[in-house]
Amino acid sequence: ADGTVVFSDWMTGYGMILIVDHGNGYMSLYAHNDTLLKDAGARVSRGDAVAKVGNSGGQGVTALYFELRRGGQPVNPDSWLQRR
């Protein structure tokens, strides 16, 4: 979903992390990246590349940490993710 990048930097425990505010209290987090492609304040749309996956933040292997939150509480992302 479209949104605005509200954080794009290093965070202890998450490494290189990017957080997108989608409005209505929804935020998505993408962590342990190698490279962040968007800066805070950037508008993003569905399908935009926002980062390159990596193993920052103490991650032993290349992996993506994804989280969806609403009002600060975790949300099951199943209904948001398009099945392919």
PDB file of C-alpha atoms in Angstrom:
ATOM      1  CA  ALA A   1       0.000   0.000   0.000  1.00  0.00           C
ATOM      2  CA  ASP A   2       1.104   3.576  -0.576  1.00  0.00           C
ATOM      3  CA  GLY A   3       2.728   5.443   2.272  1.00  0.00           C
ATOM      4  CA  THR A   4       5.474   7.695   3.555  1.00  0.00           C
ATOM      5  CA  VAL A   5       8.853   6.537   4.823  1.00  0.00           C
ATOM      6  CA  VAL A   6       9.107   7.728   8.438  1.00  0.00           C
ATOM      7  CA  PHE A   7      12.406   6.053   9.371  1.00  0.00           C
ATOM      8  CA  SER A   8      15.320   4.937   7.209  1.00  0.00           C
ATOM      9  CA  ASP A   9      18.513   4.280   9.165  1.00  0.00           C
ATOM     10  CA  TRP A  10      20.345   1.897  11.492  1.00  0.00           C
ATOM     11  CA  MET A  11      18.520   0.657  14.627  1.00  0.00           C
ATOM     12  CA  THR A  12      20.042  -1.602  17.263  1.00  0.00           C
ATOM     13  CA  GLY A  13      18.642  -5.117  16.960  1.00  0.00           C
ATOM     14  CA  TYR A  14      17.179  -4.457  13.504  1.00  0.00           C
ATOM     15  CA  GLY A  15      20.200  -3.245  11.537  1.00  0.00           C
ATOM     16  CA  MET A  16      19.328  -1.161   8.499  1.00  0.00           C
ATOM     17  CA  ILE A  17      15.576  -0.661   8.896  1.00  0.00           C
ATOM     18  CA  LEU A  18      12.951   1.182   6.901  1.00  0.00           C
ATOM     19  CA  ILE A  19       9.518   2.012   8.351  1.00  0.00           C
ATOM     20  CA  VAL A  20       6.577   3.086   6.175  1.00  0.00           C
ATOM     21  CA  ASP A  21       3.489   4.872   7.529  1.00  0.00           C
ATOM     22  CA  HIS A  22       0.466   3.755   5.482  1.00  0.00           C
ATOM     23  CA  GLY A  23      -2.078   5.916   7.332  1.00  0.00           C
ATOM     24  CA  ASN A  24      -4.944   4.886   9.620  1.00  0.00           C
ATOM     25  CA  GLY A  25      -2.385   3.750  12.207  1.00  0.00           C
ATOM     26  CA  TYR A  26      -0.757   1.132   9.923  1.00  0.00           C
ATOM     27  CA  MET A  27       3.028   0.882   9.648  1.00  0.00           C
ATOM     28  CA  SER A  28       5.232  -1.693   7.934  1.00  0.00           C
ATOM     29  CA  LEU A  29       8.815  -2.455   8.965  1.00  0.00           C
ATOM     30  CA  TYR A  30      11.563  -3.937   6.778  1.00  0.00           C
ATOM     31  CA  ALA A  31      14.731  -4.809   8.707  1.00  0.00           C
ATOM     32  CA  HIS A  32      18.172  -6.458   8.402  1.00  0.00           C
ATOM     33  CA  ASN A  33      18.699  -4.798   5.016  1.00  0.00           C
ATOM     34  CA  ASP A  34      22.015  -4.296   3.256  1.00  0.00           C
ATOM     35  CA  THR A  35      21.032  -1.006   1.583  1.00  0.00           C
ATOM     36  CA  LEU A  36      18.143   1.410   2.121  1.00  0.00           C
ATOM     37  CA  LEU A  37      16.862   2.887  -1.154  1.00  0.00           C
ATOM     38  CA  LYS A  38      14.480   5.517   0.257  1.00  0.00           C
ATOM     39  CA  ASP A  39      15.032   8.321   2.754  1.00  0.00           C
ATOM     40  CA  ALA A  40      12.671   9.447   5.515  1.00  0.00           C
ATOM     41  CA  GLY A  41       9.990  11.657   3.999  1.00  0.00           C
ATOM     42  CA  ALA A  42       9.874   9.807   0.661  1.00  0.00           C
ATOM     43  CA  ARG A  43       6.482   8.783  -0.710  1.00  0.00           C
ATOM     44  CA  VAL A  44       6.314   5.142  -1.779  1.00  0.00           C
ATOM     45  CA  SER A  45       3.786   3.120  -3.747  1.00  0.00           C
ATOM     46  CA  ARG A  46       2.982  -0.567  -3.938  1.00  0.00           C
ATOM     47  CA  GLY A  47       5.720  -2.315  -5.891  1.00  0.00           C
ATOM     48  CA  ASP A  48       8.445   0.272  -5.225  1.00  0.00           C
ATOM     49  CA  ALA A  49      11.835  -1.100  -4.204  1.00  0.00           C
ATOM     50  CA  VAL A  50      12.628   0.379  -0.774  1.00  0.00           C
ATOM     51  CA  ALA A  51      15.696  -1.634   0.279  1.00  0.00           C
ATOM     52  CA  LYS A  52      18.093  -4.423  -0.658  1.00  0.00           C
ATOM     53  CA  VAL A  53      17.875  -7.407   1.655  1.00  0.00           C
ATOM     54  CA  GLY A  54      20.947  -8.254   3.696  1.00  0.00           C
ATOM     55  CA  ASN A  55      22.146  -9.435   7.082  1.00  0.00           C
ATOM     56  CA  SER A  56      22.663  -6.237   9.081  1.00  0.00           C
ATOM     57  CA  GLY A  57      21.919  -5.967  12.788  1.00  0.00           C
ATOM     58  CA  GLY A  58      23.531  -9.208  13.872  1.00  0.00           C
ATOM     59  CA  GLN A  59      21.632 -11.408  11.447  1.00  0.00           C
ATOM     60  CA  GLY A  60      23.836 -14.416  10.648  1.00  0.00           C
ATOM     61  CA  VAL A  61      22.300 -15.080   7.234  1.00  0.00           C
ATOM     62  CA  THR A  62      20.701 -12.959   4.537  1.00  0.00           C
ATOM     63  CA  ALA A  63      17.054 -12.537   5.505  1.00  0.00           C
ATOM     64  CA  LEU A  64      14.236 -10.015   5.533  1.00  0.00           C
ATOM     65  CA  TYR A  65      12.415  -9.174   8.749  1.00  0.00           C
ATOM     66  CA  PHE A  66       8.909  -7.875   7.924  1.00  0.00           C
ATOM     67  CA  GLU A  67       6.370  -6.632  10.410  1.00  0.00           C
ATOM     68  CA  LEU A  68       2.978  -4.944  10.078  1.00  0.00           C
ATOM     69  CA  ARG A  69       1.583  -2.899  12.956  1.00  0.00           C
ATOM     70  CA  ARG A  70      -1.595  -0.939  13.623  1.00  0.00           C
ATOM     71  CA  GLY A  71      -1.645   1.457  16.544  1.00  0.00           C
ATOM     72  CA  GLY A  72       1.683  -0.003  17.674  1.00  0.00           C
ATOM     73  CA  GLN A  73       0.306  -3.556  17.893  1.00  0.00           C
ATOM     74  CA  PRO A  74       1.406  -6.426  15.609  1.00  0.00           C
ATOM     75  CA  VAL A  75      -1.048  -7.385  12.853  1.00  0.00           C
ATOM     76  CA  ASN A  76      -1.145 -10.661  10.905  1.00  0.00           C
ATOM     77  CA  PRO A  77      -0.138  -9.543   7.374  1.00  0.00           C
ATOM     78  CA  ASP A  78      -1.887 -12.402   5.515  1.00  0.00           C
ATOM     79  CA  SER A  79      -4.730 -10.222   4.222  1.00  0.00           C
ATOM     80  CA  TRP A  80      -2.241  -7.557   3.041  1.00  0.00           C
ATOM     81  CA  LEU A  81       0.082  -9.858   1.109  1.00  0.00           C
ATOM     82  CA  GLN A  82      -0.828 -10.801  -2.443  1.00  0.00           C
ATOM     83  CA  ARG A  83      -0.462 -14.503  -3.139  1.00  0.00           C
ATOM     84  CA  ARG A  84       1.470 -15.446  -6.279  1.00  0.00           C
TER      85      ARG A  84
END
